[in-house]
Amino acid sequence: MVRPGLARRPDVTELRQTYDRAGSTAPAQVMDGVTFLAGVYLALSPWIVGFSGLGALAINNLIVGLTVAALAMGCASAFGRTYGMSWVVPVLGVWTIIAPWVIHGQPATTATIWDNVVTGAIIFLFGLGALAFAANYRQHEHGGSRRGTGAPGGEEW
């Protein structure tokens, strides 16, 4: 589906190719890969770290982890179509950090708190990186001139 602002542009295909090239650069692939792995780890962490008795936090980590992994895969495979949702990843990183204190139930253990804080921080930081790529290409979409962060050759836009 083409966004309304893009539908009026004659160069929609060229813009999508530009976004997809941006998403296929080495820095973008590393960010998406680490974010994907952090999401998968978050989903599996209740069984890796051992969240015994913390069912609500375990379910939260499973759902949030799978969501982060899906968003990272979306950005990695179709950056031109999914970059608008990149702001969700840092928000999920913050939620992961605060979840042990917010989710009601049995008090979280030191191991579960550390697990969520470190994993959430990684998701947050790499989500900010994806957000920076998105902001750079949004500026290009609106006619701004800026160095192509991560673009091949770093040519002027």
N, CA and C of each residue as an Amber inpcrd file, in Angstrom:
protein
   471
   0.8330000  -1.1500000   0.0000000   0.0000000   0.0000000   0.0000000
   0.8940000   1.2340000   0.0000000   0.5190000   2.2330000  -0.7800000
   1.2920000   3.4550000  -0.8950000   0.6680000   4.5010000   0.0120000
   1.4830000   5.1640000   0.8030000   0.9890000   6.2190000   1.6860000
   0.4550000   7.3610000   0.8490000  -0.5630000   8.1020000   1.3500000
  -1.1720000   9.1750000   0.5670000  -0.1690000  10.2060000   0.0590000
   0.8210000  10.5840000   0.8580000   1.8120000  11.5580000   0.4160000
   2.6630000  11.0410000  -0.7310000   2.9040000   9.7420000  -0.7500000
   3.7150000   9.1470000  -1.8140000   2.9080000   8.8910000  -3.0790000
   1.6060000   8.7190000  -2.9450000   0.7750000   8.3770000  -4.0920000
   0.8190000   9.4610000  -5.1600000   1.0260000  10.7050000  -4.7410000
   1.0530000  11.8120000  -5.6960000   2.4010000  11.9780000  -6.3710000
   3.3890000  11.2910000  -5.9040000   4.7240000  11.4540000  -6.4590000
   4.9380000  10.5150000  -7.6390000   5.5010000  11.0130000  -8.7190000
   5.7440000  10.1490000  -9.8760000   6.9100000   9.1840000  -9.6780000
   7.7130000   9.4270000  -8.6740000   8.9110000   8.6220000  -8.4750000
   8.7900000   7.6680000  -7.2870000   7.5840000   7.1420000  -7.0390000
   7.3510000   6.2560000  -5.8960000   8.2630000   5.0370000  -5.9600000
   8.3870000   4.4320000  -7.1130000   9.2240000   3.2440000  -7.2550000
  10.6730000   3.5680000  -6.9320000  11.1500000   4.7160000  -7.4200000
  12.5310000   5.1070000  -7.1430000  12.7310000   5.3610000  -5.6470000
  11.7640000   5.9890000  -4.9880000  11.8700000   6.2250000  -3.5480000
  11.9220000   4.9110000  -2.7820000  11.0760000   3.9690000  -3.1430000
  11.0920000   2.6720000  -2.4610000  12.4230000   1.9740000  -2.6470000
  12.9730000   2.0690000  -3.8390000  14.2790000   1.4570000  -4.0780000
  15.3540000   2.1370000  -3.2370000  15.2470000   3.4640000  -3.0780000
  16.1920000   4.1970000  -2.2300000  16.0860000   3.7180000  -0.7920000
  14.8550000   3.5840000  -0.2830000  14.6570000   3.1060000   1.0860000
  15.1730000   1.6830000   1.2480000  14.9040000   0.8440000   0.2700000
  15.3680000  -0.5390000   0.3590000  16.8860000  -0.6200000   0.2920000
  17.5160000   0.2680000  -0.4880000  18.9860000   0.3190000  -0.4980000
  19.4930000   0.7550000   0.8700000  18.8160000   1.7190000   1.4880000
  19.2290000   2.1790000   2.8250000  19.1150000   1.0450000   3.8280000
  18.0630000   0.2650000   3.7270000  17.8630000  -0.8470000   4.6440000
  18.8020000  -2.0060000   4.3970000  19.4450000  -2.0280000   3.2380000
  20.3410000  -3.1390000   2.9390000  21.8090000  -2.7830000   3.1620000
  22.0800000  -1.6100000   3.7230000  23.4620000  -1.2480000   4.0220000
  23.9400000  -2.0260000   5.2440000  25.2410000  -2.1220000   5.3900000
  25.8130000  -2.8880000   6.5070000  25.3600000  -2.3610000   7.8730000
  25.3840000  -1.0390000   8.1300000  24.9340000  -0.5790000   9.4510000
  23.4720000  -0.9320000   9.7260000  22.6240000  -0.7900000   8.7210000
  21.2020000  -1.1120000   8.9100000  21.0100000  -2.6080000   9.1420000
  21.7600000  -3.4280000   8.4300000  21.6450000  -4.8770000   8.6150000
  22.1080000  -5.2930000  10.0010000  23.1780000  -4.6700000  10.4970000
  23.6650000  -4.9900000  11.8400000  22.6140000  -4.5890000  12.8750000
  22.0630000  -3.3660000  12.7300000  21.0320000  -2.9150000  13.6770000
  19.8240000  -3.8380000  13.6600000  19.3440000  -4.1670000  12.4640000
  18.1830000  -5.0480000  12.3680000  18.4920000  -6.4420000  12.8910000
  19.6920000  -6.9420000  12.6100000  20.0750000  -8.2720000  13.0820000
  20.1660000  -8.3470000  14.5940000  20.8200000  -7.3610000  15.2100000
  20.9400000  -7.3550000  16.6660000  19.5700000  -7.1680000  17.3010000
  18.7520000  -6.3030000  16.7240000  17.3960000  -6.0930000  17.2510000
  16.5770000  -7.3710000  17.1440000  16.6870000  -8.0700000  16.0260000
  15.9870000  -9.3400000  15.8610000  16.4380000 -10.3490000  16.9170000
  17.7610000 -10.4880000  17.0870000  18.2850000 -11.4380000  18.0770000
  17.8730000 -11.0580000  19.4960000  17.8610000  -9.7550000  19.7950000
  17.4230000  -9.3190000  21.1260000  15.9480000  -9.6470000  21.3380000
  15.1380000  -9.4920000  20.2910000  13.7250000  -9.8420000  20.3940000
  13.5170000 -11.3360000  20.6100000  14.2580000 -12.1500000  19.8760000
  14.1600000 -13.5990000  20.0490000  14.6320000 -13.9920000  21.4460000
  15.7290000 -13.3890000  21.8890000  16.2100000 -13.6930000  23.2350000
  15.1820000 -13.2860000  24.2880000  14.5860000 -12.1060000  24.1280000
  13.5790000 -11.6570000  25.0900000  12.4140000 -12.6370000  25.1420000
  11.9980000 -13.1320000  23.9840000  10.8900000 -14.0920000  23.9440000
  11.2520000 -15.3970000  24.6470000  12.5060000 -15.8070000  24.5340000
  12.9420000 -17.0760000  25.1370000  13.4930000 -16.9130000  26.5550000
  13.7450000 -15.6860000  26.9850000  14.4040000 -15.4520000  28.2690000
  13.6860000 -16.0410000  29.4810000  12.3500000 -16.1110000  29.5050000
  11.7370000 -16.7450000  30.6770000  12.2010000 -18.1860000  30.8830000
  12.5240000 -18.8810000  29.8060000  12.9680000 -20.2650000  29.9130000
  14.4830000 -20.3630000  30.0300000  15.1990000 -19.3440000  29.5780000
  16.6630000 -19.3340000  29.6860000  17.0920000 -18.9010000  31.0860000
  16.5290000 -17.8040000  31.5620000  16.8900000 -17.2600000  32.8720000
  16.1490000 -17.9910000  33.9830000  14.9320000 -18.4110000  33.7100000
  14.1370000 -19.1180000  34.7090000  13.2350000 -18.1870000  35.4850000
  12.1100000 -17.8530000  34.8820000  11.1480000 -16.9660000  35.5250000
  10.1200000 -17.7930000  36.2990000  10.5410000 -18.7020000  37.1510000
   9.5790000 -19.5430000  37.8570000   8.7090000 -18.6960000  38.7720000
   7.4170000 -18.8790000  38.6390000   6.4560000 -18.1420000  39.4360000
   6.1450000 -16.7560000  38.9000000   6.7500000 -16.3630000  37.8130000
   6.5240000 -15.0350000  37.2340000   5.8070000 -15.1690000  35.8970000
   4.6550000 -15.8010000  35.9080000   3.9230000 -16.0930000  34.6810000
   3.5750000 -14.8660000  33.8690000   3.1260000 -13.7800000  34.5220000
   2.7330000 -12.5740000  33.7910000   3.9370000 -11.9360000  33.0930000
   5.0760000 -11.8790000  33.7750000   6.2820000 -11.3150000  33.1650000
   6.7920000 -12.2130000  32.0340000   6.6770000 -13.5140000  32.2140000
   7.1020000 -14.4460000  31.1660000   6.2550000 -14.2710000  29.9100000
   4.9470000 -14.1500000  30.0810000   4.0600000 -13.9480000  28.9260000
   4.3470000 -12.5980000  28.2700000   4.5570000 -11.5760000  29.0900000
   4.9020000 -10.2640000  28.5590000   6.1690000 -10.3440000  27.7100000
   7.2230000 -10.9830000  28.2350000   8.4770000 -11.0770000  27.4990000
   8.3120000 -11.8660000  26.2010000   7.5070000 -12.9010000  26.2350000
   7.2560000 -13.6830000  25.0280000   6.5920000 -12.8200000  23.9590000
   5.5360000 -12.1080000  24.3340000   4.7940000 -11.2970000  23.3570000
   5.6360000 -10.1200000  22.8570000   6.2710000  -9.3990000  23.7670000
   7.0800000  -8.2460000  23.3640000   8.2790000  -8.7020000  22.5340000
   8.9140000  -9.7910000  22.9260000  10.0570000 -10.3030000  22.1770000
   9.6890000 -10.6980000  20.7520000   8.5710000 -11.3880000  20.6020000
   8.1260000 -11.7690000  19.2520000   7.7590000 -10.5450000  18.4210000
   7.1830000  -9.5320000  19.0680000   6.8360000  -8.2940000  18.3620000
   8.0940000  -7.5700000  17.8910000   9.0890000  -7.4670000  18.7550000
  10.3560000  -6.8220000  18.3810000  11.0140000  -7.5820000  17.2370000
  11.0390000  -8.9000000  17.3270000  11.6480000  -9.7100000  16.2620000
  10.9060000  -9.5070000  14.9390000   9.5820000  -9.4610000  14.9890000
   8.7930000  -9.2560000  13.7610000   9.0550000  -7.8740000  13.1670000
   9.1240000  -6.8430000  14.0070000   9.4140000  -5.5030000  13.5000000
  10.8120000  -5.4320000  12.8950000  11.7790000  -6.0620000  13.5270000
  13.1470000  -6.0700000  12.9830000  13.1960000  -6.7960000  11.6480000
  12.4770000  -7.9060000  11.5550000  12.4380000  -8.6250000  10.2680000
  11.7610000  -7.7800000   9.1960000  10.7030000  -7.0790000   9.5780000
  10.0180000  -6.2090000   8.6200000  10.9300000  -5.1130000   8.1060000
  11.6650000  -4.4770000   9.0210000  12.5920000  -3.4200000   8.6080000
  13.7350000  -3.9780000   7.7670000  14.1920000  -5.1760000   8.1100000
  15.2950000  -5.7760000   7.3550000  14.8660000  -6.1990000   5.9570000
  13.6400000  -6.6620000   5.8210000  13.2120000  -7.1880000   4.5270000
  12.5330000  -6.1540000   3.6360000  11.8990000  -5.1460000   4.2080000
  11.1870000  -4.1570000   3.3940000  11.2440000  -2.7970000   4.0790000
  12.4210000  -2.2260000   4.1880000  12.6110000  -0.9570000   4.8830000
  11.7190000   0.1350000   4.3040000  11.5690000   0.1520000   2.9900000
  10.7600000   1.1770000   2.3270000   9.3010000   1.1320000   2.6970000
   8.8390000   0.0050000   3.1710000   7.4280000  -0.1310000   3.5380000
   7.2090000  -0.1160000   5.0540000   8.2490000  -0.3370000   5.8320000
   8.0650000  -0.4690000   7.2750000   8.7900000   0.5810000   8.1110000
   9.5460000   1.4790000   7.4800000  10.3230000   2.4270000   8.2690000
   9.4360000   3.3340000   9.1150000   8.1840000   3.5220000   8.7470000
   7.2740000   4.3640000   9.5050000   6.9210000   3.7990000  10.8700000
   7.1410000   2.5150000  11.0650000   6.8390000   1.8890000  12.3520000
   8.0870000   1.7160000  13.2150000   9.1970000   2.2470000  12.7850000
  10.4440000   2.0440000  13.5280000  10.4240000   2.7060000  14.9050000
   9.5360000   3.6680000  15.1270000   9.4480000   4.3180000  16.4400000
   8.9410000   3.3690000  17.5200000   8.2960000   2.2720000  17.1320000
   7.7370000   1.3320000  18.1000000   8.8440000   0.5620000  18.8360000
   9.9390000   0.2850000  18.1740000  10.9930000  -0.5370000  18.7660000
  11.6040000   0.1100000  20.0140000  12.0040000   1.3980000  19.9880000
  12.5320000   1.9840000  21.2260000  11.4890000   2.0170000  22.3570000
  10.2300000   2.2170000  22.0000000   9.1590000   2.2080000  23.0120000
   9.0700000   0.8270000  23.6640000   9.1620000  -0.2220000  22.8620000
   9.1440000  -1.5810000  23.4150000  10.3830000  -1.8460000  24.2650000
  11.5050000  -1.2360000  23.9160000  12.7170000  -1.3620000  24.7370000
  12.5180000  -0.7390000  26.1140000  11.9120000   0.4380000  26.1440000
  11.6270000   1.0920000  27.4300000  10.6370000   0.2540000  28.2320000
   9.6010000  -0.2560000  27.5750000   8.6270000  -1.0970000  28.2730000
   9.3090000  -2.3310000  28.8740000  10.2210000  -2.9260000  28.1360000
  10.9260000  -4.1080000  28.6280000  11.7250000  -3.7700000  29.8900000
  12.3130000  -2.5820000  29.9240000  13.0950000  -2.1670000  31.0890000
  12.2060000  -2.0090000  32.3220000  11.0430000  -1.3830000  32.1530000
  10.2010000  -1.0890000  33.3210000   9.2110000  -2.1990000  33.6590000
   9.0460000  -3.1700000  32.7920000   8.0400000  -4.2280000  32.9870000
   8.1630000  -4.9890000  34.3110000   9.3720000  -5.3350000  34.7860000
   9.4320000  -6.0860000  36.0490000   8.7920000  -5.3510000  37.2320000
   8.7730000  -4.0250000  37.1870000   8.1860000  -3.2540000  38.2790000
   6.7140000  -2.9320000  38.0310000   6.3000000  -2.9170000  36.7650000
   4.9370000  -2.5150000  36.4250000   3.9690000  -3.6930000  36.4390000
   4.4190000  -4.8360000  35.9780000   3.5470000  -6.0020000  35.8830000
   3.3170000  -6.5690000  37.2770000   2.0420000  -6.7240000  37.6190000
   1.6800000  -7.2170000  38.9470000   1.8500000  -8.7280000  39.0320000
   2.0370000  -9.1810000  40.1980000   2.2460000 -10.6040000  40.4420000
   3.3460000 -10.7590000  41.4630000   3.9760000 -11.8920000  41.4380000
   5.0710000 -12.1620000  42.3610000   6.2300000 -11.2030000  42.0670000
   6.9030000 -10.6950000  43.1060000   8.0260000  -9.7650000  42.8660000
   9.1100000 -10.4020000  41.9910000   9.6500000  -9.5740000  41.0850000
  10.7000000 -10.0470000  40.1810000  11.9880000 -10.3000000  40.9650000
  12.7620000 -11.2430000  40.4920000  14.0500000 -11.5540000  41.1110000
  15.1270000 -10.6590000  40.5070000  16.2740000 -10.6460000  41.1230000
  17.3980000  -9.8560000  40.6080000  17.7670000 -10.3000000  39.1970000
  17.7610000 -11.6030000  38.9620000  18.1140000 -12.1210000  37.6290000
  17.1150000 -11.6650000  36.5690000  15.8320000 -11.6880000  36.8860000
  14.8300000 -11.2760000  35.8930000  14.8980000  -9.7740000  35.6500000
  15.1780000  -9.0130000  36.6930000  15.2980000  -7.5570000  36.5150000
  16.4920000  -7.2380000  35.6240000  17.6640000  -7.8290000  35.9190000
  18.8490000  -7.5970000  35.0960000  18.6150000  -8.0350000  33.6500000
  17.9740000  -9.1700000  33.4880000  17.6880000  -9.6850000  32.1490000
  16.8580000  -8.6800000  31.3620000  15.7880000  -8.1900000  31.9670000
  14.9210000  -7.2490000  31.2640000  15.5950000  -5.8990000  31.0340000
  16.3440000  -5.4210000  32.0000000  16.9880000  -4.1130000  31.8520000
  18.0420000  -4.1480000  30.7410000  18.8920000  -5.1570000  30.7410000
  19.9390000  -5.2340000  29.7180000  19.3330000  -5.4730000  28.3310000
  18.4150000  -6.4060000  28.2350000  17.7840000  -6.6890000  26.9380000
  16.9870000  -5.4860000  26.4560000  16.2590000  -4.8410000  27.3550000
  15.4950000  -3.6450000  26.9970000  16.3900000  -2.5100000  26.5350000
  17.5360000  -2.3390000  27.1840000  18.4760000  -1.2890000  26.7770000
  19.0230000  -1.5570000  25.3730000  19.3340000  -2.8110000  25.0840000
  19.8190000  -3.1660000  23.7360000  18.7350000  -2.8890000  22.7010000
  17.5170000  -3.3130000  22.9910000  16.3990000  -3.0690000  22.0600000
  16.1910000  -1.5710000  21.8820000  16.2530000  -0.8180000  22.9770000
  16.0650000   0.6300000  22.9100000  17.1390000   1.2920000  22.0540000
  18.3940000   0.9790000  22.2990000  19.4890000   1.6270000  21.5700000
  19.4800000   1.2920000  20.0810000  19.2830000   0.0250000  19.7590000
  19.2630000  -0.3330000  18.3420000  17.9680000   0.1310000  17.6770000
  16.9060000   0.2580000  18.4560000  15.6710000   0.8570000  17.9380000
  15.8720000   2.3260000  17.6150000  16.6330000   3.0320000  18.4530000
  16.9560000   4.4310000  18.1510000  17.7720000   4.5360000  16.8630000
  18.6640000   3.5740000  16.6410000  19.4270000   3.5610000  15.3940000
  18.5220000   3.4130000  14.1860000  17.5580000   2.5060000  14.2780000
  16.5970000   2.3400000  13.1780000  15.7680000   3.6010000  13.0040000
  15.4260000   4.2380000  14.1030000  14.6630000   5.4820000  14.0540000
  15.4670000   6.5840000  13.3760000  16.7730000   6.6150000  13.6110000
  17.6380000   7.6050000  12.9590000  17.6590000   7.3810000  11.4450000
  17.7440000   6.1220000  11.0230000  17.6770000   5.8310000   9.5880000
  16.3510000   6.3030000   9.0160000  15.2590000   6.0270000   9.7160000
  13.9300000   6.4190000   9.2460000  13.8120000   7.9330000   9.1470000
  14.3070000   8.6480000  10.1570000  14.2330000  10.1080000  10.1470000
  15.0420000  10.6770000   8.9840000  16.1920000  10.0990000   8.7200000
  17.0220000  10.5520000   7.6130000  16.2850000  10.4010000   6.2840000
  15.6410000   9.2870000   6.0890000  14.9680000   9.0520000   4.8260000
  13.6250000   9.7430000   4.7420000  13.0060000  10.0460000   5.8650000
  11.7860000  10.8640000   5.8430000  12.1230000  12.2800000   5.3990000
  13.2570000  12.7910000   5.8760000  13.6690000  14.1290000   5.4740000
  13.9000000  14.1430000   3.9690000  14.5110000  13.1120000   3.4380000
  14.7370000  13.0180000   1.9930000  13.3980000  12.9800000   1.2560000
  12.4310000  12.2570000   1.8160000  11.1050000  12.1350000   1.2030000
  10.4320000  13.4880000   1.0840000  10.6760000  14.3610000   2.0500000
  10.0380000  15.6720000   2.0460000  10.8890000  16.7270000   1.3510000
  11.9040000  16.3020000   0.6340000  12.6830000  17.2090000  -0.1950000
  13.8890000  17.8200000   0.4690000  14.2150000  17.4100000   1.6730000
  15.3850000  17.9480000   2.3670000  16.6620000  17.4130000   1.7670000
  17.7360000  18.1590000   1.9490000  19.0350000  17.7030000   1.4750000
  19.8710000  17.3290000   2.6820000  20.3250000  16.1220000   2.7020000
  21.0850000  15.6210000   3.8440000  21.9840000  14.4970000   3.3790000
  23.0860000  14.3260000   4.0720000  23.9600000  13.2020000   3.7480000
  23.2150000  11.9120000   3.9680000  23.3940000  10.9650000   3.0730000
  22.7070000   9.6800000   3.1660000  23.3410000   8.7930000   4.2140000
  22.8430000   8.8530000   5.4330000  23.3710000   8.0210000   6.5040000
  23.2500000   6.5670000   6.1110000  24.3540000   5.9320000   5.9660000
  24.3480000   4.5090000   5.6240000  24.1220000   4.2440000   4.1450000
  23.8930000   5.2950000   3.3620000  23.6460000   5.0880000   1.9410000
  24.9730000   4.7880000   1.2580000  24.9430000   3.9670000   0.2080000
  26.1830000   3.6390000  -0.4900000  26.8910000   4.8940000  -0.9660000
  28.1330000   5.0310000  -0.5570000  28.9300000   6.1700000  -0.9900000
  28.6730000   7.4290000  -0.1910000  27.6010000   7.4730000   0.5920000
  27.2700000   8.6360000   1.3930000  27.0150000   9.8720000   0.5510000
  26.4670000   9.7090000  -0.6640000  26.2830000  10.8320000  -1.5580000
  25.2360000  11.7990000  -1.0240000  25.2840000  13.0200000  -1.5230000
  24.3660000  14.0880000  -1.1260000  22.9990000  13.8110000  -1.7330000
  21.9670000  14.0700000  -0.9540000  20.5940000  13.8260000  -1.4380000
  20.0170000  15.0890000  -1.9800000
